[in-house]
Amino acid sequence: MSNGLVNTRDQQFLLFEQFKIDGLFEREPYSDFSKDIALMMMSEAEKMAVNVILPTYAEGDREGCHLDKTGQVRVPKCFHDAFKKFCEGGWLAAVRSPEVGGQGMPVSLYTACSEFFGAANFAFLMYSGLTSGAAHLIELYGTEEMKNKYMYRMYSGEWGGTMCLTEPGAGSDVGALKTTAKRLPDGKFLITGTKCFISSGDQDLTTNIIHPVLARIEGDPPGTAGISIFIVPKIRVNDDGTLGEPNDVKVGNVEHKMGIKGSATCTLIFGEDGKCVGELLGKEREGMRIMFNMMNEARLEVGMQALGHASAAYEHAVQYAKERIQSTPVWEMKNPDAKAVPIIMHPDVRRDLLWMKAMVEGIRAINFFAAYALDMAKFAQTPEDRAKYLGFAELMTPICKAYSSDMACLVTSKAIDVYGGYGYCQEYPVEQYMRDVKIACIYEGTNGIQALDLVGRKLGQNQGKNVMNMAAEVQNTINRAKAVAGLKQYAAKLEEAYFAFVDLTMTFASLGKSSSFLIPILNASPYLELFGDVLVGHFLLWGAEIAQKRLEEIFEAKGADTIGKRRALVHEDPEVAYYEGKVAAAKFFAAEVLPTVKARCEVIKQGEKIPIEMAIESF
Ligand SMILES: Cc1cc2nc3c(=O)[nH]c(=O)nc-3n(C[C@H](O)[C@H](O)[C@H](O)COP(=O)(O)OP(=O)(O)OC[C@H]3O[C@@H](n4cnc5c(N)ncnc54)[C@H](O)[C@@H]3O)c2cc1C
C-alpha cells in the first residue's frame, strides 16, 4: 500500500469511507467525476510524484539556486524537465475550472494528489503552486484584457507567478510596507520598492513571470487599509501578446537557506531605474482583501507541505525500523545467546512510530477535511449549508497551517531519531525532510500570527457559529464512538478533553471584554495546539469507529470467531492490518495525548501573565 511517501490506503479511507467524497460526484459542479476517475487521477498523481518529481528531491537540494552574471536566477537543472512534464500533465491548474484551462477537480481530490507531490519535493512544487495562485487572482479580479494577456499562459505553465508582500521592514506587519505606486496618465502605475523573501521571484523555468505586488498609491492612508495590489510582469507584454521590453524588475539576491534550497527565494527591486510599470488589480485600497484569496489557499497548501513531509518521514522510518537489526530484545536480557532484532521490536521505537502514525493520520484528516469543506461549500444547496462548510474551512485554515507544520517538525525529527546516526547524514532523506519542513512554520504568516488569527478573528467569526458547528461535529463523534464496543473508554477521553477545551474557549470569550484580554493573546499558540489535538482526537476516533465496524464485518465473513483467528488474519489480510492500525492509532492518541488537554487548559485558565510581566532586561 505504501510507495515510501504516502499511505494511499489511508488517503482512500479518508476520502471514500470517512468523508464519502463520492457523494460530491452526484451533481454539479463535480458530476463529471466518479470514484473510478478519482482513483485513476490519484494513481496518475502518484506516478508523477514517484517517477518525475521524487528524482529531483536530493539533487535539487544539493544544487540549489543561484544568480548568474546576467542577473538571471537559475534553478536546479533537473527541475526543468520535471516542470514541463508536470504542466503537460495538467497538474498546475488541476483545481481550476475547465473554462480557463483547468481540470475542475474537487479540492479534496486534488489535496490527495498534492500530498504525493509535496512529499516528493515541495521546493519543486512552489513554482507551480504560486503560479496557479497568482493566475487565480487575475481570474477573480482581473479585466478581460488581463486574463487574455496573462492568466491563460500562467495556467498552462508557460509563464510563472509569485506573491509579493514581504519587505525588509514589513514582514508580519504587512501594513508597514513602503513600496509605492505612482499614477501614470494612461491609468497604469509606476511601482517603486524592494520586496524580500519572494518565492519563485525569479527562475529560468518560464519565459516570463507575473508578480502580484502589494503597494500603496501615493496619498493613500497608512496601514493595511491603504494597500492596493498591482500586476507587474517581469517582461512587459505587448498588446498582441508578444514579449516586449524588460520591466525594470531586478533580482537583488537569492537567499541561502536551511531547506527548500531548490525553491528560489529572491529579493526583488522594483523600479530602480524608475521604469517599472504595474496595472491595478481590482479596486484601489482593496489589495489586502484581494491578496487574502491567494494567502488562504497558500496557507492550506503549506498545511499540505507539512503533511507531505511528515508522511514521507514516517513511511521511511517504519521501513527502516523493520530492516535495521540492532540490540537484543528486552525480554531476552538474560539470554547470552539472544539474537539482535529489527529495531521495530523495541518498545521505545514502537512508541515513537505509533505517535508518528497517529499524528500523520490526524493531520491528514484535518487537511483533507478542510479541503472537503471547500468542496461542500460549492456543492451545498442551501445558504445555511454553504455558510456552515465555508465556516469550517475558514476556522480550520490557521490550524491546518500552524498545527500541521509544528507537528510535522516533530514527526520529521522523530524520524531522524529512528534512524539513529544515519538519520543525521545526507545518505538518507530524513535529514532533508526536517530541514525542508521548518519553513512551513514561518512563511504565509508565522505560526504565532496564525494563532493570533485563530483567537482574535476566527473564534468570533459568524457570531461564533463556526466554532459551535465544529463542536457539534466533535460531540457527534463522541456519541457514535460510545456505542461501539471497544471504543467507549476512548470516547470518554475525547469527551473529557473536549469539555475542558470548550470551557477554555468560553473563558476566552468572556475575557475578551475584561482587562484580562491579554490572556488569550499570550496563550494563542498553546490554544491553537489544543484545538489541533482535539480535532485530531475527533477525526481519529471517527475513523476508528468506521474501521472497527469494517473489522467486525470482515471477521464475521471469514468466520474469525476467536482471538487467535483474528490475530492470524492481521498477518494474512492487508485490509485487516490497515483497519487494526487505524483503530490502534486512535486509541493511542486518545489514551496518551488527549488526557493532557485538560491539564493544559487548566494551566492557561490560571491566568498567569509571567512572560508579559517580566521586565525585558530580565530575559
Ligand atoms: C523561504 C521563504 C519564502 C518566503 N516566501 C515569501 C513569498 O513568496 N512572498 C512573500 O511576500 N513573503 C515570503 N516570505 C516571507 C515570510 O512570509 C515572512 O518571513 C514571514 O511573514 C515573517 O516575517 P519576518 O521574517 O519579517 O519576521 P517578523 O515579522 O520580524 O517576525 C519575527 C517573529 O516575531 C513574531 N511577531 C511579529 N509580529 C508579531 C505580533 N504582532 N504578535 C506576536 N508575534 C509577532 C513572529 O511570529 C516571528 O516569530 C518567505 C520567507 C521565507 C524564509
XYZ file of C-alpha atoms and ligand atoms in Angstrom:
672
model
C 0.000 0.000 0.000
C 2.893 2.371 0.613
C 5.075 3.914 -2.076
C 7.569 5.119 0.543
C 6.000 8.582 0.574
C 2.292 8.367 1.332
C -0.052 5.684 2.617
C -2.512 5.543 -0.282
C -4.827 3.231 1.652
C -5.256 5.844 4.358
C -5.937 8.517 1.736
C -8.655 6.351 0.197
C -10.118 5.585 3.602
C -10.457 9.276 4.410
C -11.872 10.273 1.040
C -14.286 7.416 0.409
C -15.060 5.744 3.757
C -14.858 8.642 6.209
C -15.777 11.819 4.271
C -17.504 9.950 1.424
C -16.485 12.455 -1.217
C -18.117 10.286 -3.901
C -21.349 11.986 -2.777
C -19.936 15.119 -4.413
C -19.980 13.404 -7.795
C -23.782 13.176 -7.806
C -24.320 16.652 -9.229
C -22.764 19.899 -10.446
C -20.073 21.112 -10.271
C -18.469 17.654 -9.924
C -20.840 15.461 -11.931
C -18.095 14.641 -14.471
C -16.243 12.712 -11.750
C -16.762 9.227 -10.376
C -14.945 7.149 -7.803
C -13.117 5.285 -10.595
C -11.992 8.537 -12.200
C -10.889 9.859 -8.822
C -8.834 6.720 -8.123
C -7.324 6.894 -11.600
C -6.303 10.529 -11.046
C -4.736 9.685 -7.690
C -2.818 6.881 -9.337
C -1.572 9.269 -12.073
C -0.530 11.767 -9.392
C 1.357 9.024 -7.566
C 3.220 8.121 -10.769
C 4.057 11.775 -11.435
C 5.310 12.153 -7.858
C 7.364 8.960 -7.713
C 8.714 8.839 -11.279
C 9.119 12.511 -12.178
C 9.297 14.701 -9.043
C 10.982 12.475 -6.478
C 14.196 12.079 -8.530
C 14.672 15.881 -8.184
C 14.488 15.825 -4.376
C 18.079 15.303 -3.238
C 19.600 16.668 -6.458
C 17.628 19.915 -6.218
C 18.732 20.301 -2.602
C 22.429 19.758 -3.407
C 22.455 22.034 -6.461
C 20.188 24.800 -5.114
C 19.506 28.060 -6.953
C 21.925 30.790 -7.957
C 22.014 34.213 -9.557
C 24.124 34.173 -12.719
C 26.257 37.014 -14.057
C 23.435 38.320 -16.262
C 21.146 38.819 -13.245
C 19.046 35.738 -14.073
C 18.220 33.156 -11.391
C 18.993 29.538 -12.300
C 17.017 26.783 -10.586
C 18.300 23.179 -10.300
C 18.745 21.745 -13.803
C 16.720 18.647 -13.022
C 13.643 20.823 -12.332
C 13.289 21.787 -15.999
C 12.150 18.512 -17.488
C 10.040 17.696 -14.412
C 8.292 21.092 -14.578
C 7.485 20.571 -18.261
C 6.002 17.139 -17.581
C 4.073 18.412 -14.551
C 2.473 21.203 -16.618
C 1.797 18.922 -19.595
C 0.011 16.566 -17.187
C -2.421 19.402 -16.380
C -1.470 19.447 -12.694
C -0.637 23.147 -12.390
C -4.268 24.221 -12.809
C -5.932 20.964 -11.767
C -8.483 22.584 -9.420
C -9.273 25.468 -11.759
C -12.319 25.432 -13.990
C -12.087 23.738 -17.433
C -13.273 27.087 -18.891
C -9.904 28.624 -18.034
C -7.801 25.587 -18.844
C -8.087 23.624 -15.607
C -9.448 20.155 -14.826
C -12.164 21.309 -12.399
C -11.025 18.754 -9.826
C -12.686 18.748 -6.411
C -10.305 20.380 -3.944
C -10.398 17.300 -1.692
C -9.327 15.055 -4.564
C -6.549 17.406 -5.620
C -5.442 17.628 -1.990
C -4.777 13.889 -2.006
C -2.776 14.292 -5.231
C -0.850 17.230 -3.835
C 0.141 15.186 -0.796
C 2.101 12.980 -3.209
C 3.675 15.976 -4.936
C 4.592 17.711 -1.677
C 6.044 14.516 -0.234
C 8.139 14.059 -3.379
C 9.598 17.598 -3.450
C 7.839 20.641 -2.101
C 10.615 23.021 -3.216
C 9.755 21.997 -6.780
C 6.021 22.385 -6.174
C 6.425 26.019 -5.117
C 6.864 27.168 -8.734
C 3.556 25.745 -9.941
C 1.662 26.491 -6.716
C 2.469 30.201 -6.755
C 1.755 30.421 -10.473
C -1.676 28.854 -10.078
C -2.461 31.098 -7.094
C -1.384 34.309 -8.850
C -3.305 33.391 -12.013
C -6.382 32.720 -9.883
C -6.215 36.270 -8.510
C -6.310 37.531 -12.103
C -9.194 35.155 -12.847
C -11.147 36.536 -9.866
C -10.313 40.250 -10.096
C -8.647 40.927 -13.444
C -10.135 42.597 -16.508
C -10.796 40.517 -19.631
C -7.696 42.098 -21.130
C -5.575 40.968 -18.171
C -6.984 37.456 -18.370
C -6.213 37.205 -22.061
C -2.790 38.712 -21.609
C -1.587 36.793 -18.538
C -3.920 34.245 -16.974
C -4.141 31.543 -19.646
C -0.382 31.492 -20.141
C 0.090 31.151 -16.394
C -2.381 28.292 -16.030
C -0.599 26.441 -18.840
C 2.772 26.900 -17.107
C 4.218 28.990 -19.944
C 4.636 31.931 -17.524
C 5.278 31.849 -13.790
C 3.719 33.730 -10.884
C 4.636 34.894 -7.383
C 3.143 36.732 -4.416
C 4.986 39.891 -3.352
C 4.092 41.085 0.131
C 7.146 40.979 2.383
C 9.626 43.848 2.651
C 12.677 44.206 4.898
C 10.677 46.353 7.350
C 7.290 44.744 6.733
C 7.091 41.013 7.474
C 4.326 40.025 9.876
C 3.169 43.647 9.787
C 2.325 43.864 6.069
C 0.651 47.250 6.660
C 4.091 48.797 7.257
C 5.101 48.312 3.610
C 6.918 51.126 1.798
C 6.509 50.154 -1.868
C 4.743 52.957 -3.705
C 2.581 53.239 -6.812
C 2.503 56.497 -8.753
C -0.313 57.186 -11.210
C 0.572 57.434 -14.894
C -1.594 59.332 -17.402
C -2.673 56.074 -19.124
C -4.180 54.661 -15.911
C -1.208 52.407 -15.155
C 1.183 52.921 -12.225
C 4.917 53.293 -11.666
C 5.961 50.839 -8.956
C 8.966 51.557 -6.716
C 10.169 49.450 -3.788
C 12.000 46.379 -2.561
C 10.350 43.062 -1.708
C 12.320 40.362 0.081
C 11.974 36.583 0.511
C 9.904 36.284 -2.683
C 9.488 32.606 -3.580
C 9.938 31.911 -7.314
C 10.761 35.663 -7.531
C 12.958 34.792 -10.462
C 13.628 31.476 -12.203
C 14.524 30.073 -15.600
C 11.633 27.622 -15.912
C 9.306 30.040 -17.704
C 9.772 32.823 -20.252
C 8.016 35.488 -18.170
C 6.956 35.959 -14.541
C 3.836 37.811 -13.430
C 4.135 39.379 -9.979
C 1.096 40.421 -7.923
C 2.653 43.224 -5.840
C 1.233 44.983 -2.775
C 1.957 48.717 -2.811
C 0.482 51.995 -1.617
C -0.775 54.535 -4.122
C 0.728 57.915 -3.329
C -1.531 59.808 -0.928
C -3.375 56.700 0.330
C -3.632 56.146 4.104
C -1.052 54.178 6.114
C -1.668 50.623 7.338
C -3.400 47.762 5.555
C -6.430 49.918 4.655
C -4.302 51.924 2.205
C -2.797 48.985 0.311
C -3.589 48.206 -3.327
C -2.448 45.292 -5.490
C -0.770 45.521 -8.894
C 0.081 43.097 -11.650
C 3.722 43.611 -12.547
C 5.252 41.458 -15.322
C 8.968 40.740 -15.318
C 8.899 41.411 -19.065
C 6.268 43.742 -20.489
C 3.676 42.172 -22.736
C 2.681 43.893 -25.995
C -0.979 44.248 -26.989
C -0.588 41.382 -29.474
C 0.644 39.113 -26.655
C 4.304 39.114 -27.679
C 7.013 39.863 -25.141
C 8.302 43.442 -25.076
C 10.935 45.275 -23.025
C 12.118 44.148 -19.566
C 10.009 45.904 -16.898
C 12.726 47.152 -14.525
C 12.335 44.292 -12.012
C 15.790 43.299 -10.782
C 16.939 40.457 -8.579
C 18.957 41.812 -5.650
C 19.768 38.494 -4.072
C 18.939 34.796 -3.829
C 18.802 33.570 -0.226
C 20.981 30.702 1.042
C 18.570 28.763 3.171
C 18.360 25.897 5.657
C 15.947 23.962 3.424
C 13.791 24.028 0.278
C 17.023 25.023 -1.469
C 15.595 24.257 -4.907
C 12.974 26.979 -4.389
C 14.407 30.357 -5.417
C 13.790 32.882 -2.607
C 14.623 36.296 -4.017
C 14.956 39.948 -3.131
C 13.241 41.870 -5.931
C 13.906 45.521 -6.645
C 11.009 47.156 -8.479
C 11.666 50.396 -10.368
C 15.320 51.023 -9.550
C 15.530 52.953 -12.836
C 12.043 54.441 -12.453
C 10.604 52.287 -15.242
C 8.607 49.562 -13.533
C 5.005 49.649 -14.739
C 2.136 47.864 -12.981
C -1.593 47.551 -13.584
C -4.088 47.874 -10.746
C -5.847 44.578 -9.945
C -9.390 45.102 -8.664
C -10.174 48.336 -6.889
C -7.838 50.791 -5.199
C -7.114 50.117 -1.483
C -8.549 46.598 -1.683
C -5.138 44.969 -2.049
C -5.185 43.070 1.240
C -8.699 41.720 0.734
C -7.767 40.527 -2.750
C -4.420 39.063 -1.712
C -6.150 37.142 1.085
C -7.721 34.889 -1.557
C -4.259 33.726 -2.508
C -2.985 33.691 1.081
C -5.810 31.467 2.330
C -5.196 28.968 -0.469
C -1.467 29.147 0.190
C -1.951 28.544 3.926
C -3.839 25.341 3.166
C -1.065 24.360 0.741
C 1.501 24.916 3.487
C -0.520 22.551 5.674
C -0.213 20.020 2.851
C 3.524 20.684 2.593
C 3.779 19.808 6.278
C 1.663 16.690 5.832
C 3.674 15.509 2.816
C 6.966 15.781 4.705
C 5.581 14.176 7.860
C 4.093 11.347 5.818
C 7.274 10.638 3.858
C 9.404 10.819 7.023
C 7.097 8.358 8.800
C 6.976 5.934 5.851
C 10.778 5.922 5.659
C 11.150 5.491 9.418
C 8.792 2.488 9.530
C 10.586 0.826 6.651
C 13.985 1.441 8.224
C 12.812 0.181 11.619
C 11.708 -3.092 10.028
C 15.117 -3.596 8.412
C 17.689 -2.217 10.853
C 18.978 -5.002 13.111
C 20.240 -3.722 16.439
C 20.203 -4.913 20.071
C 18.622 -7.976 21.581
C 15.027 -7.710 22.787
C 14.484 -6.600 26.368
C 12.731 -9.873 27.273
C 15.905 -11.775 26.294
C 18.055 -9.623 28.576
C 19.450 -12.562 30.486
C 19.986 -14.813 27.493
C 23.639 -14.580 26.332
C 22.725 -16.337 23.055
C 19.901 -13.936 22.189
C 19.987 -12.567 18.662
C 19.697 -8.911 17.713
C 16.313 -7.987 16.221
C 14.911 -5.304 13.908
C 14.609 -2.110 15.939
C 10.830 -2.084 15.411
C 10.790 -4.815 18.071
C 11.972 -2.350 20.754
C 9.117 -0.762 22.743
C 10.587 2.747 22.670
C 10.882 2.696 18.858
C 7.358 1.309 18.501
C 6.014 4.030 20.736
C 7.653 6.743 18.642
C 6.402 5.132 15.436
C 2.840 4.882 16.693
C 2.862 8.514 17.805
C 4.134 9.477 14.336
C 1.483 7.338 12.652
C -1.316 8.846 14.737
C -0.062 12.351 14.045
C 0.350 11.805 10.296
C -3.125 10.297 10.007
C -4.506 13.073 12.218
C -3.077 15.966 10.229
C -4.001 14.184 7.003
C -7.607 14.106 8.238
C -7.545 17.780 9.279
C -6.185 18.942 5.926
C -8.410 16.673 3.833
C -11.470 17.748 5.791
C -10.721 21.459 5.250
C -10.473 20.746 1.508
C -13.673 18.695 1.611
C -15.415 21.586 3.388
C -14.466 23.875 0.487
C -15.982 21.355 -1.951
C -19.121 21.029 0.163
C -19.494 24.814 0.205
C -19.643 24.727 -3.614
C -21.896 21.684 -3.616
C -24.294 22.861 -0.877
C -27.868 23.572 -1.900
C -28.895 25.853 0.952
C -27.250 29.100 2.129
C -27.058 27.626 5.667
C -25.110 24.579 4.496
C -22.854 26.707 2.368
C -22.116 29.021 5.315
C -21.514 26.033 7.584
C -18.908 24.436 5.318
C -17.219 27.711 4.436
C -17.097 28.347 8.171
C -15.297 25.038 8.750
C -12.697 25.900 6.116
C -12.137 29.401 7.488
C -11.878 28.227 11.081
C -9.539 25.388 10.205
C -7.177 27.307 7.899
C -4.835 28.598 10.660
C -4.948 25.151 12.334
C -4.143 23.327 9.079
C -1.218 25.649 8.528
C 0.238 26.005 12.026
C -0.651 22.757 13.809
C 0.337 20.632 10.799
C 3.686 22.361 10.429
C 4.527 22.296 14.150
C 3.643 18.605 14.330
C 5.441 17.815 11.066
C 8.628 19.282 12.551
C 8.281 16.874 15.468
C 7.472 13.924 13.203
C 10.473 14.559 10.928
C 12.703 14.981 13.980
C 11.496 11.669 15.405
C 12.164 10.027 12.029
C 15.814 11.047 12.411
C 15.802 9.505 15.909
C 14.546 6.218 14.470
C 17.453 6.181 12.003
C 19.968 6.955 14.762
C 23.244 8.438 13.454
C 22.340 7.553 9.874
C 19.331 9.829 10.091
C 21.606 12.789 10.678
C 23.541 12.100 7.470
C 22.728 13.053 3.887
C 22.868 9.436 2.771
C 19.244 9.085 3.942
C 16.463 11.550 3.122
C 15.108 12.174 6.623
C 17.513 14.994 7.499
C 16.307 16.862 4.405
C 12.676 16.347 5.391
C 13.385 18.064 8.700
C 15.282 20.943 7.070
C 12.701 21.383 4.314
C 9.643 21.325 6.544
C 10.720 24.024 9.014
C 9.828 26.833 6.624
C 6.180 25.739 6.833
C 6.131 27.224 10.362
C 7.325 30.585 9.075
C 6.009 31.664 5.699
C 2.410 32.540 4.825
C 2.273 34.218 8.234
C 4.287 32.690 11.066
C 2.600 30.139 13.285
C 2.462 32.793 16.009
C 0.472 35.028 13.663
C -1.806 32.098 12.710
C -2.584 31.569 16.397
C -3.475 35.250 16.797
C -5.708 34.987 13.722
C -7.475 31.989 15.290
C -8.003 33.608 18.673
C -8.545 37.191 17.556
C -10.639 36.684 14.429
C -11.692 33.117 13.651
C -13.255 32.219 17.018
C -15.699 35.112 16.843
C -16.387 34.819 13.096
C -20.023 34.353 12.103
C -21.070 35.172 15.719
C -19.131 32.163 16.968
C -21.270 29.792 14.865
C -18.275 28.246 13.066
C -16.795 27.045 16.361
C -20.172 25.853 17.585
C -20.736 23.867 14.383
C -17.330 22.251 14.782
C -18.076 21.499 18.441
C -21.293 19.763 17.345
C -19.276 17.573 14.955
C -16.946 16.519 17.782
C -19.891 15.818 20.071
C -21.486 13.622 17.374
C -18.270 11.620 17.025
C -18.150 11.086 20.784
C -21.754 9.898 20.862
C -21.278 7.486 17.957
C -17.991 6.086 19.286
C -19.534 5.488 22.727
C -21.877 2.986 21.086
C -19.040 0.959 19.518
C -17.696 -1.939 21.577
C -14.052 -1.367 22.439
C -14.138 2.391 21.812
C -16.288 3.575 24.735
C -13.412 4.385 27.084
C -11.576 6.281 24.324
C -14.698 8.263 23.508
C -14.796 9.232 27.190
C -11.238 10.549 26.923
C -12.149 12.673 23.918
C -15.203 13.911 25.782
C -13.154 14.998 28.781
C -10.651 16.842 26.553
C -13.490 18.381 24.551
C -15.314 19.707 27.642
C -12.119 21.233 29.010
C -11.378 22.845 25.652
C -14.918 24.228 25.250
C -14.691 25.626 28.771
C -11.402 27.351 27.936
C -12.926 28.766 24.743
C -15.859 30.206 26.716
C -13.388 31.688 29.205
C -11.511 33.329 26.315
C -14.769 34.780 25.007
C -15.571 36.331 28.393
C -12.020 37.643 28.903
C -12.211 39.485 25.585
C -14.335 42.117 27.301
C -12.312 42.417 30.519
C -8.898 43.759 31.488
C -7.551 40.190 31.186
C -7.884 40.279 27.377
C -4.118 39.700 27.175
C -4.538 36.095 28.411
C -5.913 34.778 25.073
C -3.227 36.720 23.172
C -0.452 35.437 25.413
C -1.749 31.873 25.084
C -2.817 31.909 21.449
C -0.161 29.384 20.352
C -0.860 26.784 23.081
C -4.574 27.309 22.419
C -4.115 26.552 18.714
C -2.216 23.400 19.630
C -5.023 22.325 21.975
C -7.556 22.917 19.209
C -5.432 20.798 16.872
C -5.173 17.990 19.444
C -8.941 17.930 19.969
C -9.526 17.857 16.208
C -7.006 15.055 15.700
C -8.721 13.126 18.525
C -12.087 13.714 16.834
C -11.019 12.680 13.325
C -9.077 9.633 14.534
C -11.944 8.400 16.686
C -14.410 8.961 13.845
C -12.099 6.882 11.624
C -11.733 4.207 14.329
C -15.497 3.888 14.601
C -15.723 3.088 10.876
C -12.642 0.846 10.921
C -13.911 -1.142 13.920
C -17.207 -1.826 12.151
C -15.390 -2.941 8.987
C -13.222 -5.283 11.056
C -16.275 -6.885 12.606
C -17.784 -7.372 9.137
C -14.588 -8.989 7.812
C -14.228 -11.233 10.870
C -17.791 -12.386 10.523
C -17.469 -13.003 6.794
C -14.286 -15.023 7.324
C -15.556 -16.926 10.348
C -12.834 -15.479 12.592
C -14.667 -16.072 15.858
C -11.693 -16.409 18.208
C -8.913 -14.010 19.179
C -6.388 -16.437 17.686
C -8.127 -16.500 14.298
C -8.445 -12.725 14.307
C -4.738 -12.260 15.112
C -3.869 -14.613 12.264
C -5.938 -12.549 9.846
C -3.934 -9.402 10.674
C -0.879 -11.127 9.211
C -2.695 -12.542 6.189
C -5.041 -9.780 5.112
C -3.678 -6.257 4.442
C -7.166 -4.786 4.883
C -7.409 -6.211 8.384
C -3.906 -4.929 9.169
C -4.867 -1.458 7.914
C -8.090 -1.251 9.929
C -6.362 -2.588 13.051
C -3.710 0.105 12.675
C -6.383 2.760 12.232
C -8.081 1.728 15.460
C -4.777 1.410 17.349
C -3.632 4.898 16.314
C -6.919 6.422 17.516
C -6.787 4.557 20.826
C -3.149 5.523 21.363
C -3.817 9.203 20.698
C -6.872 9.191 22.947
C -5.042 7.376 25.737
C -1.708 9.205 25.578
C -2.283 12.720 24.233
C -5.899 13.681 24.959
C -5.606 13.334 28.774
C -3.025 16.154 28.729
C -5.545 18.551 27.130
C -7.465 19.147 30.362
C -4.308 19.913 32.334
C -3.030 22.283 29.639
C -6.396 24.093 29.581
C -6.201 24.482 33.366
C -2.719 25.948 33.071
C -3.986 28.661 30.727
C -7.047 29.323 32.877
C -4.841 30.109 35.882
C -4.325 33.446 34.160
C -0.597 33.729 34.797
C 0.997 36.572 32.867
C 4.619 35.982 33.848
C 6.095 36.400 30.326
C 4.494 39.822 29.907
C 5.028 40.964 33.472
C 8.714 40.148 33.468
C 10.976 43.092 32.590
C 12.657 42.888 29.192
C 16.003 43.413 30.978
C 15.410 40.188 32.920
C 15.329 37.989 29.809
C 11.900 30.681 2.323
C 10.939 31.815 2.461
C 10.000 32.038 1.458
C 9.121 33.112 1.546
N 8.254 33.371 0.526
C 7.554 34.526 0.522
C 6.796 34.928 -0.619
O 6.730 34.211 -1.624
N 6.166 36.121 -0.591
C 6.213 36.946 0.488
O 5.623 38.010 0.449
N 6.911 36.592 1.597
C 7.582 35.417 1.639
N 8.315 35.058 2.735
C 8.323 35.938 3.885
C 7.578 35.370 5.095
O 6.201 35.377 4.848
C 7.996 36.202 6.311
O 9.324 35.848 6.624
C 7.080 35.987 7.489
O 5.811 36.509 7.221
C 7.628 36.648 8.760
O 8.094 37.952 8.533
P 9.558 38.349 9.048
O 10.516 37.362 8.522
O 9.790 39.771 8.738
O 9.504 38.137 10.611
P 8.930 39.169 11.682
O 7.658 39.760 11.226
O 10.024 40.096 12.078
O 8.606 38.198 12.891
C 9.624 37.680 13.756
C 8.947 36.965 14.933
O 8.119 37.890 15.649
C 6.793 37.402 15.723
N 5.852 38.521 15.620
C 5.871 39.557 14.742
N 4.815 40.350 14.966
C 4.089 39.802 15.982
C 2.889 40.157 16.672
N 2.163 41.199 16.329
N 2.492 39.369 17.684
C 3.172 38.256 18.017
N 4.314 37.867 17.407
C 4.768 38.644 16.400
C 6.646 36.442 14.561
O 5.639 35.476 14.802
C 8.034 35.832 14.490
O 8.127 34.785 15.416
C 9.175 33.957 2.690
C 10.107 33.714 3.706
C 10.995 32.686 3.598
C 12.014 32.471 4.683
